[in-house]
Each structure stands twice: as structure tokens, then as C-alpha cells.
CSV table of C-alpha atoms in Angstrom, one decimal:
chain,number,residue,atom,x,y,z
G,280,MET,CA,51.3,52.5,77.2
G,281,LYS,CA,54.7,51.7,78.3
G,282,LEU,CA,58.1,53.5,78.0
G,283,GLY,CA,61.0,51.5,77.4
G,284,ASN,CA,63.7,51.0,79.4
G,285,SER,CA,66.5,53.0,77.4
G,286,TYR,CA,63.5,56.0,77.6
G,287,LEU,CA,62.9,56.1,81.3
G,288,ILE,CA,66.8,56.2,81.8
G,289,GLY,CA,66.8,59.4,79.4
G,290,LEU,CA,64.3,60.8,81.1
G,291,LEU,CA,65.3,60.5,84.9
G,292,THR,CA,68.9,61.7,83.4
G,293,LEU,CA,67.0,64.8,82.5
G,294,ILE,CA,65.4,65.2,86.0
G,295,VAL,CA,67.5,64.2,88.9
G,296,PRO,CA,69.6,67.3,88.3
G,297,PHE,CA,67.4,69.5,87.8
G,298,THR,CA,65.6,68.6,91.2
G,299,SER,CA,69.2,68.3,92.5
G,300,VAL,CA,69.9,72.2,91.2
G,301,PHE,CA,66.3,73.3,92.4
G,302,GLY,CA,67.2,72.0,95.7
G,303,GLN,CA,70.6,73.2,96.7
G,304,GLN,CA,68.8,77.2,95.3
G,305,GLN,CA,66.9,76.3,98.9
G,306,LYS,CA,69.1,76.8,100.6
G,307,PRO,CA,70.0,80.0,101.5
G,308,ASN,CA,73.7,82.0,100.4
G,309,VAL,CA,74.9,83.9,102.7
G,310,VAL,CA,76.7,87.2,102.7
G,311,LEU,CA,78.9,88.3,105.6
G,312,ILE,CA,79.6,91.9,105.9
G,313,TYR,CA,82.7,91.8,108.0
G,314,VAL,CA,84.0,96.0,108.9
G,315,ASP,CA,86.5,97.3,110.2
G,316,ASP,CA,86.9,99.5,113.3
G,317,LEU,CA,82.6,100.8,112.7
G,318,GLY,CA,81.6,102.7,116.0
G,319,TYR,CA,77.7,101.7,116.9
G,320,GLY,CA,77.3,105.1,116.1
G,321,ASP,CA,78.6,106.0,112.7
G,322,LEU,CA,75.4,104.7,110.8
G,323,GLY,CA,71.9,106.4,110.7
G,324,SER,CA,70.0,102.8,111.3
G,325,TYR,CA,72.4,102.8,115.1
G,326,GLY,CA,72.2,107.1,115.7
G,327,ALA,CA,73.8,109.0,113.6
G,328,THR,CA,73.0,112.1,111.9
G,329,LYS,CA,75.8,114.1,110.3
G,330,ILE,CA,76.9,111.7,107.9
G,331,LYS,CA,74.1,109.3,105.7
G,332,THR,CA,74.7,106.2,105.2
G,333,PRO,CA,71.4,105.3,102.9
G,334,ASN,CA,72.5,101.7,101.3
G,335,LEU,CA,73.4,100.4,105.6
G,336,ASP,CA,70.3,101.7,106.6
G,337,ALA,CA,67.9,100.2,103.9
G,338,LEU,CA,69.4,97.1,104.6
G,339,ALA,CA,69.3,96.8,108.6
G,340,SER,CA,65.5,98.0,107.9
G,341,ASP,CA,65.0,94.8,105.4
G,342,GLY,CA,65.8,92.9,108.0
G,343,ILE,CA,66.1,92.4,111.8
G,344,ARG,CA,69.2,95.2,113.5
G,345,PHE,CA,70.3,94.3,117.5
G,346,THR,CA,71.4,96.7,119.2
G,347,ASN,CA,73.1,94.4,122.2
G,348,GLY,CA,75.0,93.1,118.9
G,349,HIS,CA,79.1,92.1,119.9
G,350,ALA,CA,81.9,91.0,119.0
G,351,THR,CA,84.1,89.2,121.8
G,352,ALA,CA,87.2,91.7,121.2
G,353,ALA,CA,88.0,95.7,121.6
G,354,THR,CA,90.5,94.7,118.7
G,355,CYS,CA,91.1,93.0,115.3
G,356,THR,CA,92.5,89.9,115.5
G,357,PRO,CA,90.7,88.5,118.3
G,358,SER,CA,87.7,88.6,117.3
G,359,ARG,CA,88.3,87.6,113.9
G,360,TYR,CA,90.1,84.7,115.5
G,361,SER,CA,86.1,83.7,117.6
G,362,LEU,CA,84.4,84.7,114.1
G,363,MET,CA,86.2,81.7,113.2
G,364,THR,CA,86.5,79.5,115.5
G,365,GLY,CA,83.1,80.3,117.7
G,366,ASN,CA,86.1,80.0,120.6
G,367,TYR,CA,87.0,83.1,122.8
G,368,PRO,CA,90.4,84.6,122.5
G,369,PHE,CA,92.3,84.2,125.2
G,370,ARG,CA,91.7,79.9,125.1
G,371,GLN,CA,94.6,80.0,122.7
G,372,THR,CA,97.7,81.8,123.2
G,373,GLY,CA,99.2,84.3,120.2
G,374,THR,CA,95.3,85.5,119.7
G,375,GLY,CA,97.2,89.5,120.2
G,376,ILE,CA,96.8,91.9,117.0
G,377,LEU,CA,99.8,90.2,114.6
G,378,PRO,CA,101.7,91.7,112.9
G,379,GLY,CA,101.7,91.5,108.8
G,380,ASP,CA,104.5,88.4,108.6
G,381,ALA,CA,102.5,86.6,111.8
G,382,LYS,CA,101.7,82.5,111.2
G,383,LEU,CA,98.5,81.4,110.7
G,384,ILE,CA,96.7,81.0,114.1
G,385,ILE,CA,93.1,79.2,112.9
G,386,PRO,CA,93.9,75.5,113.4
G,387,GLN,CA,93.6,73.5,110.4
G,388,ASP,CA,92.3,70.2,112.7
G,389,LYS,CA,89.0,72.3,113.8
G,390,VAL,CA,85.8,73.4,112.5
G,391,THR,CA,86.0,76.5,111.6
G,392,LEU,CA,83.1,78.7,110.3
G,393,PRO,CA,83.1,78.5,106.5
G,394,LYS,CA,84.1,74.8,106.8
G,395,VAL,CA,80.2,74.1,108.0
G,396,PHE,CA,79.0,76.0,104.7
G,397,LYS,CA,81.5,73.5,102.9
G,398,GLN,CA,79.9,70.5,105.2
G,399,ALA,CA,76.8,71.7,104.3
G,400,GLY,CA,77.8,72.1,100.4
G,401,TYR,CA,78.3,75.7,99.4
G,402,GLN,CA,81.6,77.5,97.8
G,403,THR,CA,82.6,79.3,100.5
G,404,ALA,CA,85.3,83.1,99.2
G,405,VAL,CA,87.2,85.4,101.7
G,406,ILE,CA,87.7,88.8,100.3
G,407,GLY,CA,89.8,91.8,101.9
G,408,LYS,CA,91.3,92.0,104.9
G,409,TRP,CA,92.1,88.8,106.4
G,410,HIS,CA,94.8,89.6,109.9
G,411,LEU,CA,94.7,85.7,110.9
G,412,GLY,CA,98.3,84.6,110.4
G,413,LEU,CA,99.6,82.7,107.0
G,414,GLY,CA,101.9,80.1,106.6
G,415,ASP,CA,103.6,78.5,109.2
G,416,GLN,CA,106.2,80.2,110.7
G,417,VAL,CA,107.2,84.1,110.4
G,418,ASP,CA,109.8,83.9,107.5
G,419,LYS,CA,108.2,83.5,104.1
G,420,ASP,CA,108.8,82.9,101.1
G,421,TRP,CA,106.5,86.2,99.8
G,422,ASN,CA,107.4,85.8,95.7
G,423,GLY,CA,106.7,81.7,96.4
G,424,SER,CA,103.1,79.7,97.4
G,425,ILE,CA,102.1,80.7,100.8
G,426,LYS,CA,100.2,78.6,102.7
G,427,PRO,CA,98.8,77.3,104.7
G,428,GLY,CA,95.9,80.4,104.9
G,429,PRO,CA,92.7,80.8,104.6
G,430,LEU,CA,91.7,78.0,101.6
G,431,GLU,CA,93.0,75.3,104.5
G,432,VAL,CA,90.9,77.0,106.8
G,433,GLY,CA,87.8,76.3,105.0
G,434,PHE,CA,87.6,78.6,102.0
G,435,ASP,CA,87.4,77.6,98.3
G,436,TYR,CA,88.7,81.0,97.1
G,437,SER,CA,91.0,83.9,98.0
G,438,PHE,CA,91.5,87.5,97.3
G,439,ILE,CA,93.1,89.1,100.4
G,440,PHE,CA,95.3,91.1,101.8
G,441,PRO,CA,97.2,90.0,104.4
G,442,ALA,CA,96.7,92.0,107.3
G,443,THR,CA,95.7,95.8,108.5
G,444,ALA,CA,96.1,98.4,104.9
G,445,ASP,CA,99.1,100.4,107.5
G,446,ARG,CA,100.6,97.2,107.7
G,447,VAL,CA,103.0,95.7,105.1
G,448,PRO,CA,103.5,94.0,103.1
G,449,THR,CA,101.3,96.2,101.2
G,450,VAL,CA,99.6,93.0,98.7
G,451,PHE,CA,97.3,91.2,97.2
G,452,LEU,CA,97.3,87.4,97.6
G,453,GLU,CA,95.0,85.3,95.4
G,454,ASN,CA,94.3,81.8,96.9
G,455,HIS,CA,98.3,81.2,97.9
G,456,ASP,CA,100.4,83.6,95.6
G,457,VAL,CA,101.3,87.3,95.3
G,458,LEU,CA,99.3,88.5,92.7
G,459,GLY,CA,102.2,90.7,90.8
G,460,VAL,CA,105.0,89.3,92.1
G,461,ASP,CA,108.4,89.4,90.1
G,462,HIS,CA,110.7,87.0,91.0
G,463,ASN,CA,113.8,89.3,89.6
G,464,ASP,CA,112.2,91.6,92.5
G,465,LYS,CA,112.2,89.6,96.1
G,466,ILE,CA,109.6,90.4,98.3
G,467,VAL,CA,110.9,90.9,102.1
G,468,VAL,CA,109.3,91.8,105.2
G,469,SER,CA,111.2,92.5,108.6
G,470,TYR,CA,109.1,94.0,111.9
G,471,THR,CA,112.6,93.4,114.0
G,472,GLN,CA,114.4,95.7,111.3
G,473,LYS,CA,114.9,97.8,108.5
G,474,VAL,CA,114.9,95.9,105.4
G,475,GLY,CA,116.4,97.1,101.5
G,476,ASN,CA,116.6,101.5,100.8
G,477,GLU,CA,112.5,101.7,100.4
G,478,PRO,CA,112.3,105.5,102.1
G,479,THR,CA,110.3,105.8,105.2
G,480,GLY,CA,108.0,108.2,106.9
G,481,LYS,CA,110.6,108.4,110.0
G,482,GLU,CA,113.5,109.7,107.7
G,483,ASN,CA,112.0,110.8,104.5
G,484,PRO,CA,108.7,113.0,106.1
G,485,ASP,CA,108.8,114.9,103.0
G,486,LEU,CA,107.6,112.3,100.9
G,487,LEU,CA,104.0,111.5,102.6
G,488,LYS,CA,101.2,112.1,100.9
G,489,MET,CA,99.3,112.0,104.2
G,490,LYS,CA,101.2,112.5,107.4
G,491,ASN,CA,101.2,109.6,110.5
G,492,SER,CA,100.9,110.9,113.9
G,493,PRO,CA,103.9,110.4,116.6
G,494,ASN,CA,104.5,108.2,118.9
G,495,HIS,CA,102.2,105.5,116.9
G,496,GLY,CA,104.6,103.7,114.8
G,497,HIS,CA,103.5,104.4,111.2
G,498,ASP,CA,107.1,105.6,110.4
G,499,ASN,CA,108.6,103.2,108.6
G,500,THR,CA,108.9,102.1,104.6
G,501,ILE,CA,106.4,104.6,102.9
G,502,VAL,CA,104.3,103.0,100.3
G,503,ASN,CA,102.2,104.5,98.4
G,504,GLY,CA,102.8,108.3,99.9
G,505,ILE,CA,102.2,106.9,103.3
G,506,GLY,CA,103.9,105.2,106.3
G,507,ARG,CA,103.4,102.4,107.4
G,508,ILE,CA,103.8,99.5,110.3
G,509,GLY,CA,106.8,97.5,109.7
G,510,TRP,CA,110.0,97.2,106.7
G,511,MET,CA,109.5,95.7,103.5
G,512,SER,CA,111.3,96.4,99.7
G,513,GLY,CA,111.1,94.6,96.7
G,514,GLY,CA,107.7,93.7,95.2
G,515,LYS,CA,107.1,97.2,92.9
G,516,GLU,CA,104.5,95.4,90.3
G,517,ALA,CA,102.4,94.5,94.1
G,518,LYS,CA,102.1,97.1,96.0
G,519,TRP,CA,98.6,98.0,95.6
G,520,VAL,CA,97.1,101.7,95.6
G,521,ASP,CA,95.3,102.7,98.7
G,522,GLU,CA,92.8,104.5,96.1
G,523,GLU,CA,92.0,101.2,94.9
G,524,LEU,CA,91.7,98.6,97.8
G,525,THR,CA,87.9,99.0,98.2
G,526,LEU,CA,86.7,99.3,94.5
G,527,THR,CA,89.0,96.3,93.8
G,528,PHE,CA,87.5,93.7,96.7
G,529,ALA,CA,83.8,95.2,95.7
G,530,ASP,CA,85.0,93.9,92.0
G,531,LYS,CA,85.9,90.3,92.6
G,532,ALA,CA,83.2,89.6,94.6
G,533,ILE,CA,81.0,91.6,92.7
G,534,HIS,CA,82.4,88.7,90.5
G,535,PHE,CA,82.0,85.9,93.1
G,536,ILE,CA,78.3,86.4,93.1
G,537,GLN,CA,77.6,86.1,89.5
G,538,ASP,CA,78.9,83.2,88.8
G,539,HIS,CA,78.1,81.3,91.5
G,540,ARG,CA,74.4,82.6,91.2
G,541,GLN,CA,73.4,79.8,90.1
G,542,ILE,CA,74.3,77.2,94.0
G,543,PRO,CA,74.8,78.4,96.9
G,544,PHE,CA,77.2,80.2,98.4
G,545,PHE,CA,78.7,81.1,101.3
G,546,LEU,CA,81.3,85.3,101.0
G,547,SER,CA,82.8,86.4,103.7
G,548,TYR,CA,83.2,90.5,102.6
G,549,ASN,CA,86.1,91.8,104.7
G,550,ALA,CA,85.2,95.7,104.5
G,551,THR,CA,88.9,97.5,104.7
G,552,GLU,CA,86.1,100.5,106.0
G,553,PRO,CA,86.8,103.2,108.5
G,554,HIS,CA,90.6,101.3,109.5
G,555,VAL,CA,94.2,103.4,108.9
G,556,PRO,CA,94.8,104.7,106.6
G,557,ARG,CA,91.6,106.4,105.8
G,558,MET,CA,92.5,106.6,101.8
G,559,PRO,CA,90.0,106.4,99.8
G,560,ALA,CA,88.7,106.9,96.5
G,561,THR,CA,88.6,109.5,95.5
G,562,MET,CA,84.8,110.0,93.8
G,563,PHE,CA,84.3,109.7,98.0
G,564,LYS,CA,87.2,112.2,98.9
G,565,GLY,CA,85.6,114.9,101.1
G,566,LYS,CA,82.0,114.4,100.3
G,567,SER,CA,80.9,113.3,103.7
G,568,GLY,CA,82.5,116.9,105.7
G,569,LEU,CA,83.6,114.9,108.2
G,570,GLY,CA,87.6,114.4,107.0
G,571,TYR,CA,88.5,110.3,105.5
G,572,ARG,CA,87.4,108.5,108.7
G,573,GLY,CA,83.8,109.7,107.5
G,574,ASP,CA,84.8,108.9,103.3
G,575,ALA,CA,86.0,106.1,104.4
G,576,ILE,CA,81.8,105.1,105.9
G,577,LEU,CA,80.6,106.8,102.3
G,578,GLN,CA,82.4,104.3,100.2
G,579,LEU,CA,82.0,101.1,102.4
G,580,ASP,CA,78.1,102.7,102.3
G,581,TYR,CA,78.2,102.9,98.4
G,582,THR,CA,80.0,99.7,98.3
G,583,VAL,CA,77.4,97.5,100.3
G,584,GLY,CA,75.3,99.3,98.0
G,585,GLN,CA,76.6,97.9,94.5
G,586,LEU,CA,77.5,93.9,96.5
G,587,VAL,CA,73.1,94.2,96.9
G,588,LYS,CA,72.6,95.7,93.9
G,589,THR,CA,74.1,92.3,91.5
G,590,LEU,CA,72.3,89.9,94.2
G,591,LYS,CA,68.8,91.4,92.9
G,592,ASP,CA,70.0,91.8,89.5
G,593,ASN,CA,70.6,88.3,90.3
G,594,GLN,CA,67.5,87.6,91.2
G,595,ILE,CA,68.9,85.6,94.3
G,596,TYR,CA,68.7,88.6,97.1
G,597,GLU,CA,65.0,87.7,98.4
G,598,ASN,CA,66.8,83.7,99.2
G,599,THR,CA,70.4,85.9,100.7
G,600,ILE,CA,71.6,85.8,104.2
G,601,ILE,CA,72.9,89.1,104.4
G,602,ILE,CA,74.5,89.2,108.5
G,603,PHE,CA,77.0,92.4,109.1
G,604,SER,CA,78.8,93.5,111.8
G,605,SER,CA,82.1,95.0,112.9
G,606,ASP,CA,85.0,93.5,114.3
G,607,ASN,CA,85.3,96.1,117.3
G,608,GLY,CA,84.4,99.4,118.0
G,609,PRO,CA,85.5,103.4,116.6
G,610,VAL,CA,88.7,104.9,116.7
G,611,LEU,CA,88.9,108.8,115.4
G,612,ASP,CA,93.1,109.2,115.6
G,613,ASP,CA,94.5,106.0,115.2
G,614,GLY,CA,98.1,107.0,113.2
G,615,TYR,CA,97.5,109.5,111.0
G,616,ASP,CA,96.7,113.0,110.9
G,617,ASP,CA,93.3,112.2,108.4
G,618,GLY,CA,90.8,115.1,109.5
G,619,ALA,CA,89.0,112.0,112.0
G,620,VAL,CA,89.3,114.5,115.0
G,621,THR,CA,89.9,117.7,113.4
G,622,GLN,CA,86.6,117.5,110.8
G,623,LEU,CA,84.3,115.2,113.3
G,624,ASN,CA,82.1,118.2,112.4
G,625,GLY,CA,79.9,117.2,116.1
G,626,HIS,CA,79.3,113.1,114.2
G,627,ASN,CA,79.9,110.6,117.6
G,628,PRO,CA,80.9,107.0,117.0
G,629,PHE,CA,80.3,106.2,119.5
G,630,GLY,CA,76.7,106.4,120.2
G,631,PRO,CA,75.2,106.3,123.9
G,632,PHE,CA,78.5,104.6,125.4
G,633,SER,CA,82.2,105.5,126.7
G,634,GLY,CA,85.6,103.9,125.5
G,635,GLY,CA,86.1,102.4,121.4
G,636,LYS,CA,88.9,100.3,119.9
G,637,TYR,CA,91.0,99.1,122.7
G,638,SER,CA,88.8,99.5,125.8
G,639,ALA,CA,86.5,97.2,127.7
G,640,PHE,CA,83.9,99.6,128.6
G,641,GLU,CA,81.0,99.2,125.8
G,642,ALA,CA,81.8,101.0,123.4
G,643,GLY,CA,84.8,98.8,122.1
G,644,THR,CA,82.9,95.7,121.5
G,645,ARG,CA,78.5,96.9,121.2
G,646,VAL,CA,78.9,97.0,117.4
G,647,PRO,CA,76.5,97.8,113.6
G,648,PHE,CA,74.8,93.6,113.7
G,649,PHE,CA,72.0,93.8,111.8
G,650,ILE,CA,70.5,90.6,109.3
G,651,THR,CA,69.0,91.0,107.0
G,652,TRP,CA,66.7,87.3,104.8
G,653,PRO,CA,64.1,88.3,103.3
G,654,LYS,CA,62.3,84.9,102.5
G,655,MET,CA,62.4,84.5,106.0
G,656,ILE,CA,63.4,87.9,108.5
G,657,LYS,CA,60.7,90.4,109.7
G,658,GLU,CA,61.6,93.7,107.8
G,659,GLY,CA,61.6,96.7,110.1
G,660,THR,CA,62.2,93.8,113.1
G,661,THR,CA,64.5,95.8,116.4
G,662,SER,CA,66.1,93.1,118.9
G,663,ASP,CA,67.3,93.8,122.2
G,664,ALA,CA,68.7,90.1,122.1
G,665,LEU,CA,72.3,89.3,122.5
G,666,VAL,CA,73.9,88.0,120.5
G,667,CYS,CA,78.1,87.7,119.3
G,668,GLN,CA,79.4,86.9,116.2
G,669,VAL,CA,81.0,84.1,118.1
G,670,ASP,CA,77.9,82.6,117.7
G,671,LEU,CA,77.4,82.6,114.1
G,672,LEU,CA,79.6,78.6,113.8
G,673,SER,CA,76.8,76.5,116.0
G,674,SER,CA,73.6,78.8,114.7
G,675,PHE,CA,74.9,77.7,111.0
G,676,ALA,CA,75.5,74.0,112.3
G,677,SER,CA,72.8,73.7,113.7
G,678,PHE,CA,70.7,75.3,110.9
G,679,PHE,CA,72.5,72.6,108.3
G,680,ASN,CA,72.7,69.9,111.0
G,681,VAL,CA,76.3,69.9,110.6
G,682,LYS,CA,78.3,68.0,113.1
G,683,TYR,CA,81.8,69.1,115.2
G,684,ASN,CA,83.2,67.5,118.6
G,685,ALA,CA,82.6,68.8,121.8
G,686,ASP,CA,85.7,70.1,121.9
G,687,GLU,CA,85.4,72.5,119.2
G,688,ALA,CA,83.6,76.0,119.3
G,689,VAL,CA,83.5,75.6,122.6
G,690,ASP,CA,82.1,79.3,123.0
G,691,SER,CA,79.6,79.1,120.1
G,692,GLN,CA,75.8,78.5,120.9
G,693,ASN,CA,72.8,78.1,118.6
G,694,LEU,CA,70.8,81.8,118.8
G,695,TRP,CA,69.4,80.9,115.4
G,696,LYS,CA,66.4,81.9,116.9
G,697,SER,CA,67.3,84.9,117.8
G,698,PHE,CA,69.7,85.5,114.7
G,699,THR,CA,66.1,85.3,113.6
G,700,GLY,CA,63.8,87.2,115.1
G,701,LYS,CA,62.2,84.7,116.9
G,702,ASP,CA,63.8,85.4,120.4
G,703,SER,CA,64.4,88.2,122.4
G,704,VAL,CA,66.9,86.7,125.0
G,705,GLY,CA,69.7,86.0,123.5
G,706,ARG,CA,72.5,84.6,125.4
G,707,ALA,CA,72.7,84.1,129.0
G,708,HIS,CA,75.7,85.9,129.2
G,709,LEU,CA,79.6,87.2,127.0
G,710,ILE,CA,82.9,87.8,128.0
G,711,LYS,CA,84.4,89.6,126.4
G,712,SER,CA,88.5,90.8,126.0
G,713,SER,CA,90.2,94.1,125.7
G,714,GLY,CA,93.6,94.8,128.5
G,715,THR,CA,90.8,93.0,130.7
G,716,LEU,CA,88.4,90.8,131.1
G,717,SER,CA,84.2,91.4,131.2
G,718,VAL,CA,81.0,89.8,131.4
G,719,LEU,CA,77.6,90.8,130.7
G,720,GLU,CA,74.5,90.0,131.9
G,721,GLY,CA,71.2,91.2,131.3
G,722,ASN,CA,71.5,94.9,131.9
G,723,PHE,CA,74.7,94.0,133.9
G,724,LYS,CA,78.3,94.5,132.9
G,725,TYR,CA,81.4,93.3,134.9
G,726,ILE,CA,84.8,94.2,134.7
G,727,LYS,CA,88.0,92.5,136.5
G,728,ALA,CA,89.7,94.5,138.2
G,729,GLY,CA,93.7,94.7,137.0
G,730,LYS,CA,96.6,96.9,136.6
G,731,GLY,CA,96.3,98.4,133.3
G,732,ALA,CA,96.0,101.9,132.2
G,733,LYS,CA,93.2,103.7,131.9
G,734,ARG,CA,93.7,105.5,129.2
G,735,ASN,CA,95.2,105.2,125.3
G,736,SER,CA,96.7,108.3,125.5
G,737,LEU,CA,97.6,108.4,121.7
G,738,VAL,CA,94.3,107.0,120.6
G,739,ASN,CA,91.9,109.0,123.7
G,740,ILE,CA,90.1,106.6,124.6
G,741,GLU,CA,89.3,105.5,128.5
G,742,LEU,CA,90.4,101.4,128.6
G,743,GLY,CA,88.2,100.7,131.4
G,744,ASN,CA,90.8,99.5,133.8
G,745,ASP,CA,90.5,99.5,137.7
G,746,GLU,CA,92.5,98.4,140.1
G,747,VAL,CA,89.3,97.6,141.6
G,748,ASP,CA,86.1,95.2,140.5
G,749,GLN,CA,83.4,97.3,138.2
G,750,LEU,CA,80.0,96.8,138.1
G,751,TYR,CA,77.3,98.3,136.0
G,752,ASP,CA,73.8,99.0,135.3
G,753,LEU,CA,74.0,99.5,131.8
G,754,SER,CA,69.8,99.6,131.3
G,755,ILE,CA,70.5,103.4,133.4
G,756,ASP,CA,74.1,103.8,133.2
G,757,LYS,CA,75.0,103.2,129.3
G,758,GLY,CA,77.9,105.3,129.6
G,759,GLU,CA,79.4,102.5,132.7
G,760,ARG,CA,80.0,106.3,135.3
G,761,ASN,CA,79.0,105.1,138.0
G,762,ASN,CA,80.5,101.7,139.7
G,763,ILE,CA,78.4,100.1,141.8
G,764,ALA,CA,80.4,97.6,142.3
G,765,GLU,CA,80.4,97.9,145.9
G,766,SER,CA,77.3,98.4,147.4
G,767,ASN,CA,76.0,95.2,144.8
G,768,PRO,CA,78.9,93.0,145.8
G,769,GLN,CA,76.4,90.1,145.5
G,770,LYS,CA,76.5,90.6,142.3
G,771,VAL,CA,79.8,90.9,141.6
G,772,MET,CA,79.7,87.3,143.5
G,773,GLU,CA,78.2,85.9,140.6
G,774,LEU,CA,80.1,87.7,137.7
G,775,LYS,CA,83.3,86.7,138.7
G,776,ALA,CA,82.3,83.1,139.3
G,777,ILE,CA,80.5,83.0,136.0
G,778,LEU,CA,84.1,84.4,134.6
G,779,GLU,CA,86.7,81.9,136.3
G,780,LYS,CA,84.3,79.5,135.3
G,781,GLU,CA,84.5,79.9,131.7
G,782,LEU,CA,88.1,80.6,132.3
G,783,ARG,CA,88.4,77.0,133.7
G,784,LYS,CA,87.6,75.0,130.8
């Protein structure tokens, strides 16, 4: 039987969209869960016994868990810069810890992680903490449209707060606009001098529901009973409440997943836990027995469980890649009296390592890092491969066959085989930033000599600085206690040469 042209055209109009959508659905969704200040020893899957993290542990056991996974830096902004750009943070000035009014530090004309996904046909979103600057200058009209920002560097949708929860402005931004803004109540932000008449932690400690630790800088404008870094006035209806932060972000993430379940999406869920101020929702307060820091980790675990449940309920979990990691290592007292120290109760956030946040020692950058993809990654896998967050950009670009220029993402390596459990080695070496620079190669760790302080007394963390070169064999000295540089001059020279070569790029 012959079919008329009109019939064939009609049939094709039905078939082509179906096959097109079917083809798109074969691409895995990707959810990056990027948390804040979580230590190697903070999860049950990494050895914690004093705190229960069942949802995160189940997720880790569903895929590949890395024992040698790293951020590029021991603090948040530089690690996030590397994740986004594929470059070590020392390659660009201004990548230190940013104030809340900083301008955008991610180049708009270069490849970024979300741009890789956009080029591959994905819808992209970032929800949660940003801390990479906004706008093209420090002075901004917070009551107006604020750009450039996440949308200009690769995201289709963003729901964020500008910096950290302990820094002003304490507001949500959806895409380019502050939520709840009142043009008759102008928001003013300063990191140089007090603005407006809002009470401060320094002048009005009686108004604090969480006391700040001395000399940390958390004694400026009080918001929700908590002193912040920096001064802010106005924006009464725009200020968020700490206890609602995480559940708000989770709700936005859940709705994004539900709304995009039929098309490939990349969601960067940037959780706030367990960064200060730790003020979890009421349902978690006092539940961990480890102070508010432990309660915040319970809140994180619950939130991740809700995201996974949403993926499963929408029947897309099997073909979703979930990447979980932290921007740097742990810190206990980071500016507030929240029970993190006094109620530690035998918990060890640092695992077998020395240092922590701010430190060149391993606990500063070696963090929980696991990836699940039920469709492709064998469950219950543990890998000792040397992997880093900076490598996600190149790895996904290779997977999607997305090209970028040779002068972009110069430090990102294609570790797709390592990330999916097909290679157990990973990187040959990794350069890490804190107060000084270090090189990790195999079992050996070299820390460049420097004159920085050996300990941050405010947070009680060893910084890993020394006036002499340091070399450690991590296979037998995870705590970096026995400096073997003097007895291994050849290895020191080799690692120094690697560092010098990287610095010349």
C-alpha cells in the first residue's frame, strides 16, 4: 500500500520529537552536591562512629568512594573557583576568601563547568552558596538587577546567597534579583565601615542568641540574633532566617528536579553545612549530641536523602550521576560558641590526618568525595586514585565531546576512567593551595617552605607552615609528623621542580 506525502509528513512529525526526546533522556542527569567545611572523618562511610549519616552513607555505597579525593585549596572561594574554571586558584589574583560585596571573579569569556553542560544540551542550575562574587564592581545597587553573576558564567537558573551565611548581605538572590526587596527600604552593604543603625554584636551582645567567639570578626550587624562579618542596613523583608536556609534551598532543588525530569539537567546544589553560623532547623537541634555542628551534619544528611528520594520518585535516579564532595576540610570553632568544641564527644572530623580548614596539611583539602551512577558505576567500589574537583570540567567535556581552547581549564585533567572506577591511579600529581603551596605525588607530599604562622590560634589548627621544606610519606605517616625532607633530597628536588614548572605555566 502506498502512503501519501501528507500521511508520511504527519507520521514523521510524531516520530521525530519522540526519538529526539528519547535520545536526550539517555544522557545522564548530573547532580553535584558541594558542601561546606565537611571533614574527611565527618561521615560514617569515612569512619565516623559518633554521628549517624545514613543517607550519605547509602549514597556512597551505591557508587565509588574515593579515599584520595581533594579540593584544590583549604578554603572555600579558591576551591570553588577551581571547580568552576578548571584552573588552580593561584593562576588568578583575587581568588582568596571573598567578602560578601565582592565583584565576580569567574571570567565570562572562558569555559566553565556549567558551560560544558550547556554546550551538551543540558539545563543548568545552581542553588545554595555562591561566594564567587557578583557584579562588575564592589559597589552595587542591591535593590536593582545584580549582574554579571551565575547566569553569565553558564547557569540557566540560580537561587543563591552571595557569599557565606556569616557574611552580609543575608539575602536570597533568584537569578539577578534579591528576593523580597522593597525599593523604599534600600539595602546598603559595607565591609569598611558601619552603615545604618542596625545593632551590632560588638555594641549589643545582649541581643545575640548565639554568642560569637572573640576576635573572629563576627560582631558586626546582627541578623536573626547572630552577629555577622560586615555591616548591612535596610532590606528588612529580604533578610532570611538561618533556620529556614537549608530547607529553602532543598525545596528549590526538589522543584528544579521535578520540573526538569524529562530533559537532561545539571544541578549544582551548594549546601551550607556545616559552615558557620550553625543554626539548623528546629527539627535537628540537639539531635546529634555533638552541638550545632553535628546537628547541621544531620540536616545535611536529611536534605541529601530528600534529593535522592525525589530522583527515585521521578524514576530518574538510575541514570543520574551524583557527585558529592566538600570545598575544604573541617574546622570546629570558626567564630561562634555553638558547642562544636565543648560537645565534640569523641567525634573526629579530621580522620587520620593533621590540619583542617586553612591548613596545608592533608585534612585541609582531602575531603569526602564519592560518585554514584547506578546505570554505569559498580556499587560498593572504593578507589585510592588521586582525584580532584578541578578535574570534573575536563572529564565531562571529554564525555560529551565538548571542545575548549588550550588556554582554558589548563589544570583540569580527564579522569573519566577514574571517576567511573575503570582506573585506580588517577592524577600523577596535584598542586594544593593554603597559606603555602604543596605537591602530592603518589605517597609523597611536599610542602613549600614559608614564613607563615605554624598554627592558627583562633581556630586551633596547625597550618602546615615551616621555614624549611617538608616531605612526608603518607603511606606510613598520614598525620605528617615525620619530616623526611633532609634524608630524601632527590625526592624534594623532583617535587619542587614539578611545582616550579606549574607556576611557570
